[in-house]
Short mmCIF file of C-alpha atoms and ligand atoms in Angstrom, two decimals:
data_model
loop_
_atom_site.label_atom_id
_atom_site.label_comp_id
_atom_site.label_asym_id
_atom_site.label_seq_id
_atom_site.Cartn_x
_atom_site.Cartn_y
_atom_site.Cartn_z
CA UNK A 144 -0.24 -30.23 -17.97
CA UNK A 145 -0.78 -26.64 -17.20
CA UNK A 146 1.00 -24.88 -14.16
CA UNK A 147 -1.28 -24.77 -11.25
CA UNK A 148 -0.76 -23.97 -7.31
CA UNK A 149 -2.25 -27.59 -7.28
CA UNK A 150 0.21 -28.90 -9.87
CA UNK A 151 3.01 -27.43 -7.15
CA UNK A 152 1.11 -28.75 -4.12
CA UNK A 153 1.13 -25.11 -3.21
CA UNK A 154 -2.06 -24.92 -0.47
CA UNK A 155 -4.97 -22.26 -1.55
CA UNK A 156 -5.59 -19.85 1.24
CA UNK A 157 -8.94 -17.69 2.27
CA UNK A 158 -7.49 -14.15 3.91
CA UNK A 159 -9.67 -12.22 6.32
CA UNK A 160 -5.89 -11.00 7.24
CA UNK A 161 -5.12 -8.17 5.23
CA UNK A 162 -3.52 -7.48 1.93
CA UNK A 163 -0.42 -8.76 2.55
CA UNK A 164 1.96 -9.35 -0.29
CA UNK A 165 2.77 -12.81 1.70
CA UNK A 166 -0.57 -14.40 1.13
CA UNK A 167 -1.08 -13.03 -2.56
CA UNK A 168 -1.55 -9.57 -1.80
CA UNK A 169 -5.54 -8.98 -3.89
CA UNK A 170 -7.17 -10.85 -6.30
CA UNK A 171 -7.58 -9.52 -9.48
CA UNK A 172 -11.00 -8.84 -10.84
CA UNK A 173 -12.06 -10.05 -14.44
CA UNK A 174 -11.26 -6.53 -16.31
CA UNK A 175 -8.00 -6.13 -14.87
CA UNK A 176 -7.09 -10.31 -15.99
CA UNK A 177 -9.10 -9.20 -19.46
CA UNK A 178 -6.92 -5.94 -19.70
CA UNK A 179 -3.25 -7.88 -19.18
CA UNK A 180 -4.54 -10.86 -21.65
CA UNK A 181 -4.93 -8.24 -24.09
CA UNK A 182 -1.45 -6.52 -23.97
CA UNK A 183 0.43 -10.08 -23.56
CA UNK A 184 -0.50 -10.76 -27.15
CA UNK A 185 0.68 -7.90 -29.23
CA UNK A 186 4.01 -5.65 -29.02
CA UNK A 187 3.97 -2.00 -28.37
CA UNK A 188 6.83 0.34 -27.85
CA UNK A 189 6.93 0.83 -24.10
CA UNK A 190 7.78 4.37 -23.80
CA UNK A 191 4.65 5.58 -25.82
CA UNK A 192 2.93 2.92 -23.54
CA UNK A 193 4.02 4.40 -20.02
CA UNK A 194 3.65 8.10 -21.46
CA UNK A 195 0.06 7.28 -22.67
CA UNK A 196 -0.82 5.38 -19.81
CA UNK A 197 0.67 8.17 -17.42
CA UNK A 198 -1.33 10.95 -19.20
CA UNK A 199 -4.18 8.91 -18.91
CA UNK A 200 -3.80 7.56 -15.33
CA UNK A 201 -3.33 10.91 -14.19
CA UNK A 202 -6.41 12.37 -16.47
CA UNK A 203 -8.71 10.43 -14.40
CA UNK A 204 -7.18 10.80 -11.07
CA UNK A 205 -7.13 14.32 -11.32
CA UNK A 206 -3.25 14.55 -10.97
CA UNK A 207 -0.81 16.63 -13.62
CA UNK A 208 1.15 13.56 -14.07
CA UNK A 209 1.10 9.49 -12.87
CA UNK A 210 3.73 7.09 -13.68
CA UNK A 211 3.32 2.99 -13.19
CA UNK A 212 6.03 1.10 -11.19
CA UNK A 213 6.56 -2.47 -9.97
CA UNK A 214 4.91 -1.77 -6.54
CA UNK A 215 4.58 0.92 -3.22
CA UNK A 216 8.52 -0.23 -2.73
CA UNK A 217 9.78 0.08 -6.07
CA UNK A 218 7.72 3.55 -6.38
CA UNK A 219 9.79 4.74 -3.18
CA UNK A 220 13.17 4.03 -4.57
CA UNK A 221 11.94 5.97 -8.02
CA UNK A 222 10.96 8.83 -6.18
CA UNK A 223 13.99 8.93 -4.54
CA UNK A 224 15.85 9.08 -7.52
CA UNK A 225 13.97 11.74 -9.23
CA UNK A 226 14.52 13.41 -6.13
CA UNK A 227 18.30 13.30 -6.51
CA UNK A 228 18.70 13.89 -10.03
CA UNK A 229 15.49 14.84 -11.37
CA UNK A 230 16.32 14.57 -15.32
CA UNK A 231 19.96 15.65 -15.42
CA UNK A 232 21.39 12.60 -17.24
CA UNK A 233 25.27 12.96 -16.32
CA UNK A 234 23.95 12.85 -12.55
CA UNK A 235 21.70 9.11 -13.65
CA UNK A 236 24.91 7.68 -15.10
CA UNK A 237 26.70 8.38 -11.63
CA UNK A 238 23.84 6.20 -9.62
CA UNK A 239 24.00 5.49 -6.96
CA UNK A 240 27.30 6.85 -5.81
CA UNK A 241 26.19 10.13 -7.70
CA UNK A 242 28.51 12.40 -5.08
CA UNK A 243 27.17 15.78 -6.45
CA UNK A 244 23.64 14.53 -5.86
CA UNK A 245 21.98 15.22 -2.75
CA UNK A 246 21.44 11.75 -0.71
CA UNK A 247 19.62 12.39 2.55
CA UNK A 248 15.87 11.67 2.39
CA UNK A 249 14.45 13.16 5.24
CA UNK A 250 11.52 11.39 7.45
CA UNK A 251 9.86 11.32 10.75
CA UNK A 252 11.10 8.56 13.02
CA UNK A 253 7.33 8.27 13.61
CA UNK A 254 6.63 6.97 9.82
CA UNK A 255 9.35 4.42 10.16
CA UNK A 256 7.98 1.42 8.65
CA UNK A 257 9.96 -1.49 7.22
CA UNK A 258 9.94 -0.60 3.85
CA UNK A 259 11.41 2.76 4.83
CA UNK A 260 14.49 1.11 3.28
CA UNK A 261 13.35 1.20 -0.32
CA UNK A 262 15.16 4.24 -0.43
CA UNK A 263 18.52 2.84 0.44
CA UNK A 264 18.49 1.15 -2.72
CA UNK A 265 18.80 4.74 -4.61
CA UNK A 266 21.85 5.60 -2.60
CA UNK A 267 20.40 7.69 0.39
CA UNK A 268 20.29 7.41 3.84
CA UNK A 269 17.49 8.56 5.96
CA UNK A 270 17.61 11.52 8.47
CA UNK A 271 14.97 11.06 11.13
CA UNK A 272 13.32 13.81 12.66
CA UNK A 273 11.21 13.53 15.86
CA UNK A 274 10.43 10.97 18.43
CA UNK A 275 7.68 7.99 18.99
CA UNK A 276 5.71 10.60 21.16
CA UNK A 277 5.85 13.56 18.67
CA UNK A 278 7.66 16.04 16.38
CA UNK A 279 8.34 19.50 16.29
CA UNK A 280 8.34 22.11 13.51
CA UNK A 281 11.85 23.24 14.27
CA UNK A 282 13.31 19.65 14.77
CA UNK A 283 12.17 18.87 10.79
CA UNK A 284 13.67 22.94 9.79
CA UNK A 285 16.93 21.84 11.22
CA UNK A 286 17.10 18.43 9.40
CA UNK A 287 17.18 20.51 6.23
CA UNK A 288 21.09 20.87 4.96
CA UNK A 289 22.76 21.20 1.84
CA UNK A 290 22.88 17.01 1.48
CA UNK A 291 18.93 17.03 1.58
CA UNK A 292 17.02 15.23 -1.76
CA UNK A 293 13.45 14.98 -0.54
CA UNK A 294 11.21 13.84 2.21
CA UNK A 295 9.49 11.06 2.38
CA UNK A 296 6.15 11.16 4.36
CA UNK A 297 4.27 7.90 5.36
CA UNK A 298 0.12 8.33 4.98
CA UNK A 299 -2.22 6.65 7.27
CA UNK A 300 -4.19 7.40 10.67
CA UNK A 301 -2.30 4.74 12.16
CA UNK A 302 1.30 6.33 11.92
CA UNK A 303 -0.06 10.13 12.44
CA UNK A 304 -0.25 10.65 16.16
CA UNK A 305 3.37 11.98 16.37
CA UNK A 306 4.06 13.22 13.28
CA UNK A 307 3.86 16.92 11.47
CA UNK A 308 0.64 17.31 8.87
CA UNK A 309 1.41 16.84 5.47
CA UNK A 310 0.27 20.38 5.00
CA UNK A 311 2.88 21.84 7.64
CA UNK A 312 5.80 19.27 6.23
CA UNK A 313 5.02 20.64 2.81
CA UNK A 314 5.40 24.12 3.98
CA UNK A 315 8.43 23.72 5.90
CA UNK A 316 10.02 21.65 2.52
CA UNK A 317 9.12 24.26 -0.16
CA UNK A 318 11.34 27.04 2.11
CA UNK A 319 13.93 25.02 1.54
CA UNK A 320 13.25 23.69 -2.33
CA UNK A 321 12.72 20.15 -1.65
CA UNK A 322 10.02 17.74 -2.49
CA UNK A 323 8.09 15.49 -0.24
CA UNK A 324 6.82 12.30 -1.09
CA UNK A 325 4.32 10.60 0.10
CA UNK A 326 4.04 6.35 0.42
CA UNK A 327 0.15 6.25 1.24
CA UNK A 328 0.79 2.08 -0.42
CA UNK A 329 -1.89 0.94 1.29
CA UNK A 330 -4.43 4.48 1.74
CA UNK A 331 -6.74 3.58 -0.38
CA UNK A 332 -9.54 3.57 0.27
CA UNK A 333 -11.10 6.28 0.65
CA UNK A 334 -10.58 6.57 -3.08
CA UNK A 335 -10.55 10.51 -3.36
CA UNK A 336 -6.78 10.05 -1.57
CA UNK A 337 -5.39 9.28 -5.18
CA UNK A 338 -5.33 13.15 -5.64
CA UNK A 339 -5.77 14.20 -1.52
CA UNK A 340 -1.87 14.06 -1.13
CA UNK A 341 -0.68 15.64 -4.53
CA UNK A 342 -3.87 18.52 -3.63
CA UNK A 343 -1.83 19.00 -0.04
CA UNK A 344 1.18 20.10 -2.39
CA UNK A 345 3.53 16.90 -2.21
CA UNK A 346 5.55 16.45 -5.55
CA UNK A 347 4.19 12.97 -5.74
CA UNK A 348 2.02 10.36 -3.85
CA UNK A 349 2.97 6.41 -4.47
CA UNK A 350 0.04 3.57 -4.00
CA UNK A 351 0.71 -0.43 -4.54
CA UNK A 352 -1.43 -1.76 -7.72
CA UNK A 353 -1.42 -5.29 -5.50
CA UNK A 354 -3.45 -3.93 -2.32
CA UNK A 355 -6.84 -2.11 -2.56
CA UNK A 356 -6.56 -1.34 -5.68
CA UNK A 357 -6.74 -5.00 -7.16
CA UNK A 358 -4.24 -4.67 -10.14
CA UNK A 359 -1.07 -7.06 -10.91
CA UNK A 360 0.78 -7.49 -7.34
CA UNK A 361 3.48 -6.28 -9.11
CA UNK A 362 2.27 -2.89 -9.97
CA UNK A 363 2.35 0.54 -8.29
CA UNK A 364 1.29 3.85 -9.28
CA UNK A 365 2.87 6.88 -9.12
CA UNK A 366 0.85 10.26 -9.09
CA UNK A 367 2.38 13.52 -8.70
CA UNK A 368 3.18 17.17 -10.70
CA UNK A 369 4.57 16.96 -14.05
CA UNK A 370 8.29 18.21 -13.19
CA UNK A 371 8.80 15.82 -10.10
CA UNK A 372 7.66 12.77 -12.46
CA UNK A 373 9.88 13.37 -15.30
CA UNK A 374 12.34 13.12 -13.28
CA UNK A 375 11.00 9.14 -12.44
CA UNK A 376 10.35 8.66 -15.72
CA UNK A 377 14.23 9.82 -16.89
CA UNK A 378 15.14 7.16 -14.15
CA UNK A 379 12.72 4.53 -14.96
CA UNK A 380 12.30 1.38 -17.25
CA UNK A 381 12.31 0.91 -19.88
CA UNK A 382 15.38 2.91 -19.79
CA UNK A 383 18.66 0.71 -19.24
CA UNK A 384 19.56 2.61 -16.08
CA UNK A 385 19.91 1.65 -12.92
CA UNK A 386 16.28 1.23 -12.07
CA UNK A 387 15.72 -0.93 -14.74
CA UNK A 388 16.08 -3.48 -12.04
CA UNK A 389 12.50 -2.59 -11.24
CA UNK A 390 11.44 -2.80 -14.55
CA UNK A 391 7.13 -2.64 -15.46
CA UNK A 392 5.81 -4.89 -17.59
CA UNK A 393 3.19 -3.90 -20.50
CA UNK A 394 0.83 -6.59 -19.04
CA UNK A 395 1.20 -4.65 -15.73
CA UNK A 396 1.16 -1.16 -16.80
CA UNK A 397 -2.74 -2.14 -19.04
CA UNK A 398 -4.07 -4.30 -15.99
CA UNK A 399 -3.11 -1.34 -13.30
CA UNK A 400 -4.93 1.16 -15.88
CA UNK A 401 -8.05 -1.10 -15.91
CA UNK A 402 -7.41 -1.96 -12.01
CA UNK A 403 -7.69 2.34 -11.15
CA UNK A 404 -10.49 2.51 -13.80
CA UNK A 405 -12.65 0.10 -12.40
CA UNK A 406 -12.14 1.66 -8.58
CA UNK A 407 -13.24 4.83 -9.80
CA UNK A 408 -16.25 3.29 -10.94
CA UNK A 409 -17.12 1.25 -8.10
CA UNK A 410 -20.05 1.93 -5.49
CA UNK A 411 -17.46 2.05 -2.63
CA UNK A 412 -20.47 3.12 -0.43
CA UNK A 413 -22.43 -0.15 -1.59
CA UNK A 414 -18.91 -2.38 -0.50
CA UNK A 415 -18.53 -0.84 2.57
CA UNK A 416 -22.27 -2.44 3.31
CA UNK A 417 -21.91 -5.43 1.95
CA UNK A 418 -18.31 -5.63 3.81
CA UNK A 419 -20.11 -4.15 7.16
CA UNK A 420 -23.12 -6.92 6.97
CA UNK A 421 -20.41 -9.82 6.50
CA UNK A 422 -18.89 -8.38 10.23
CA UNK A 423 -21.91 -8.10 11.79
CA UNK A 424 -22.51 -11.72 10.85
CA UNK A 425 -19.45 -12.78 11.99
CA UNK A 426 -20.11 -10.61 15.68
CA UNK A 427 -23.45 -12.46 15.86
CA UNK A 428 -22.46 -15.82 14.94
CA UNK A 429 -19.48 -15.83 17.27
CA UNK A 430 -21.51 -13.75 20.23
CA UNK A 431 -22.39 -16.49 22.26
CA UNK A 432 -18.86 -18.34 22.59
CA UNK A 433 -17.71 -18.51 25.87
CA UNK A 434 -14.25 -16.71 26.75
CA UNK A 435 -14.35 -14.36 23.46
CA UNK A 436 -15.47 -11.06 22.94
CA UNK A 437 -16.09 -10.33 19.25
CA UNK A 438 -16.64 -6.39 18.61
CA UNK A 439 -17.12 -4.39 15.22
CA UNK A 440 -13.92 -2.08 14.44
CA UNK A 441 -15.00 0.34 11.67
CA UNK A 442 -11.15 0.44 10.67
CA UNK A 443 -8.48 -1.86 8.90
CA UNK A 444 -5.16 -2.60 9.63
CA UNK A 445 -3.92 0.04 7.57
CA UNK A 446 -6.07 2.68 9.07
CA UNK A 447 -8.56 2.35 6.11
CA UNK A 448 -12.25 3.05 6.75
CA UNK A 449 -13.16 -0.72 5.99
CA UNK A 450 -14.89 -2.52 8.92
CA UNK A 451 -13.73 -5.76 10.45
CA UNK A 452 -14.39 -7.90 13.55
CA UNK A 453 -11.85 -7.72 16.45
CA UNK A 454 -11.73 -11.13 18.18
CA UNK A 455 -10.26 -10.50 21.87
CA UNK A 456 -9.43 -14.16 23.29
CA UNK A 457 -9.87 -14.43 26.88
CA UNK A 458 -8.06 -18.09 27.33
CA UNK A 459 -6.58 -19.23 23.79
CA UNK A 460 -3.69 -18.10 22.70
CA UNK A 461 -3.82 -15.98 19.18
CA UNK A 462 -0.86 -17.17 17.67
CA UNK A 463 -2.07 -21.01 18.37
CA UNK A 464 -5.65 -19.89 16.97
CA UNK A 465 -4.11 -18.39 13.88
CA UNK A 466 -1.92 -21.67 13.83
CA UNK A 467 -4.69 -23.86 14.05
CA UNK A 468 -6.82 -21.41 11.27
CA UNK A 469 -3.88 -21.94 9.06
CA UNK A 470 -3.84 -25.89 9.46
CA UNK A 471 -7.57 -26.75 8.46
CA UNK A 472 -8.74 -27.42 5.29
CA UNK A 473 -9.53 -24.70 3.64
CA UNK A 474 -6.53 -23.11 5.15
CA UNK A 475 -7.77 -19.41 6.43
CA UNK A 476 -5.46 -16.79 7.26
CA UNK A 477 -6.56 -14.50 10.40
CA UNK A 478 -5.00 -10.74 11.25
CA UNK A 479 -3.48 -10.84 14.46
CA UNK A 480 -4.16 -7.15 16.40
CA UNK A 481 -1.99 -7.81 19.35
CA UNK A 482 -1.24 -10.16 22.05
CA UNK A 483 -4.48 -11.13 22.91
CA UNK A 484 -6.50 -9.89 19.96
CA UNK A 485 -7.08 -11.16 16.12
CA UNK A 486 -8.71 -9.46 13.15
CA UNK A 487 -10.89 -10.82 10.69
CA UNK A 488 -11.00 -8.87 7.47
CA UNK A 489 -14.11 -9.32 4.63
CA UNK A 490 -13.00 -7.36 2.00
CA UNK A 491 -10.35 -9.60 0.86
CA UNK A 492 -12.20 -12.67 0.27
CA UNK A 493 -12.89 -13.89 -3.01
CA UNK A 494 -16.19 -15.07 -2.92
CA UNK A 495 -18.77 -13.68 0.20
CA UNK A 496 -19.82 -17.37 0.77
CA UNK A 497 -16.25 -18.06 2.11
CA UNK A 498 -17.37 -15.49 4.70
CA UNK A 499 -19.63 -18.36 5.81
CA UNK A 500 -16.66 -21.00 5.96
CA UNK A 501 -14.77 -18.86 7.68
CA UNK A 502 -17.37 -18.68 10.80
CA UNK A 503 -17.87 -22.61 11.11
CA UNK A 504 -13.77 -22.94 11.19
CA UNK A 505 -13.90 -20.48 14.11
CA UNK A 506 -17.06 -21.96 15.90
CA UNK A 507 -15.45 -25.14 15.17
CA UNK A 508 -11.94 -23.91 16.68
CA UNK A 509 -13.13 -21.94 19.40
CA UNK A 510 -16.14 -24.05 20.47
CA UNK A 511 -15.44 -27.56 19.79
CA UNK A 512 -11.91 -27.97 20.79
CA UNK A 513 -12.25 -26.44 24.11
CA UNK A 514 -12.41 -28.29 27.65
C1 PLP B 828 2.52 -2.44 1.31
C2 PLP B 828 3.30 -1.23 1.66
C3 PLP B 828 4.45 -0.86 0.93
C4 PLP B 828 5.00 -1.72 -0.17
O1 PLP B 828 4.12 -1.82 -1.25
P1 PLP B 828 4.43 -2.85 -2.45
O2 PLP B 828 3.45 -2.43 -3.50
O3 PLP B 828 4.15 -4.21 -1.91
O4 PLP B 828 5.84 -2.67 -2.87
C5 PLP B 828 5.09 0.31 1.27
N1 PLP B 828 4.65 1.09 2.28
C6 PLP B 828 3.56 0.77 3.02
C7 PLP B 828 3.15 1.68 4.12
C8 PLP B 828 2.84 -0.40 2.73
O5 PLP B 828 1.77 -0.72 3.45
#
């Protein structure tokens, strides 16, 4: 018997949600599974693979230099440690104690997301600059001390309103000599970000393979200038230092090559139609229910132009909707917005007629049930 979710009694899911690494992150398309079938079946010598792949990956994303990790997280933690020791050797074999090595990491208390903490793992701490309502030039200049290693900078439209620009950040972080990094895991798209953030002058930009870009879920890419990344790859696997707990497979490194390939091919015009006709399906279909109010929200979760429907619940409760989503057969996971609000998300479905399920669970949920 072969392995299967159903062999496991493991329960299939359809996610308008989001591309969340708890519900499978993204499907992978058939180049990407053709691409790690192909390097599963013959041996190569890893380095050449990750420099090759690197040249390549950052060839066609118009970068000096692109490295691939396990993931967004792992891809923090690298960065991190290029940033502390860059290629100095005698400095790696310290890790992570490394007491010569700079460990602050420097970041706005506005970008403070959870997986801020990836760069604990690399033996920093993280200096926060600002507050929730905004940041000033002189609060990041004085964060800026002989400990410093780099700053990390969080992408996305969502998490800008109180922090610096890039631009400024940059400028403030060359006076002093230290690189910023950017985690933009989930920026993509608009596509033309692979190179936006490296173009803005940060030493590197790091994007999860398992989100929009529809690689292995346990890939990442790293872009960023040449001297920055050989100080990840002096750090990295397949090396037997200390982030070879991280270590990149060759099935991952070829499917996240075909995975960035194939979005730099695709019509991402053409999806955001087809994505944009599914929601205003979904707004008609669910118009005439009593006690919603279903609207079309030309931005995801992660502050990505993607469309979606926001479904504001006038006298259900969202978490018992997204409960009740959960519990039918097929289950279907819904976004929840806020307290009163849930998302529904097209553009990680696997097949647009589940777009069609998804409406007659909600009709059936929202309609039927009611008294
Ligand atoms: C998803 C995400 C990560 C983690 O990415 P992985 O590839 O799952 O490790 C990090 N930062 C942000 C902002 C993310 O959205």
């Amino acid at each position: 018997m072969t392995a299967s979710y159903a062999s496991l009694g493991v329960t299939p899911i359809i996610n308008v949600d989001a591309r969340m690494t708890f519900l499978g992150g993204s499907l992978m398309p058939p180049e990407v599974l053709a691409a790690m079938l192909a390097a599963a079946e013959t041996y190569v010598d890893v380095f050449e693979l990750q420099a090759r792949a690197g040249a390549h990956l950052a060839a066609i994303t118009r970068n000096e230099a692109a490295y691939v990790c396990t993931g967004a997280a792992a891809g923090m933690a690298l960065c991190t440690l290029a940033a502390r020791t860059g290629t100095n050797l005698a400095d790696i074999a310290r890790l992570p104690l490394a007491p010569d090595c700079p460990s602050e990491i420097i970041a706005h208390r506005a970008h403070r997301v959870p997986y801020s903490r990836a760069i604990e793992l690399a033996g920093t701490t993280l200096v926060e600059v600002g507050d929730a309502i905004r940041t000033e030039p002189f609060e990041l200049e004085a964060a800026f001390g002989p400990r410093t290693a780099g700053v990390l900078y969080v992408a996305g439209q969502h998490l800008s309103r109180a922090a610096l620009p890039l631009d400024q950040v940059v400028e403030i972080a060359d006076r002093f000599g230290v690189p910023v990094f950017v985690d933009a895991a989930a920026q993509l798209p608009p596509v033309d970000n692979l190179w936006r953030f490296t173009e803005q002058g940060a030493a590197a930009a790091i994007f999860s393979g398992g989100k929009d870009l529809c690689g292995p879920q346990s890939s990442g890419l790293i872009v960023g200038t040449t001297d920055f990344l050989a100080g990840v790859v002096a750090n990295g696997a397949p090396h037997q230092r200390i982030a070879r707990a991280m270590k990149v497979g060759k099935e991952e490194i070829m499917g996240l090559v075909a995975a960035v390939e194939r979005y730099l091919a695709i019509d991402h015009e053409q999806r955001y139609q087809e994505c944009g006709a599914i929601v205003d399906r979904w707004v008609a279909g669910l118009a005439h229910l009593p006690g919603v109010e279903a609207t079309r929200n030309e931005i995801n979760s992660a502050g990505q132009p993607m469309p979606r429907v926001m479904l504001r619940l006038h006298d259900r409760d969202v978490a018992s909707l997204r409960a009740a989503m959960r519990g039918r057969t097929p289950s279907i996971a819904i976004g929840r917005h806020d307290s009163t609000t849930c998302s529904l998300t097209p553009e990680c479905l696997a097949d647009p007629a589940e777009a069609d399920t998804v409406l007659t669970a909600l009709l059936d949920e929202l309609g039927g049930g009611r008294s």
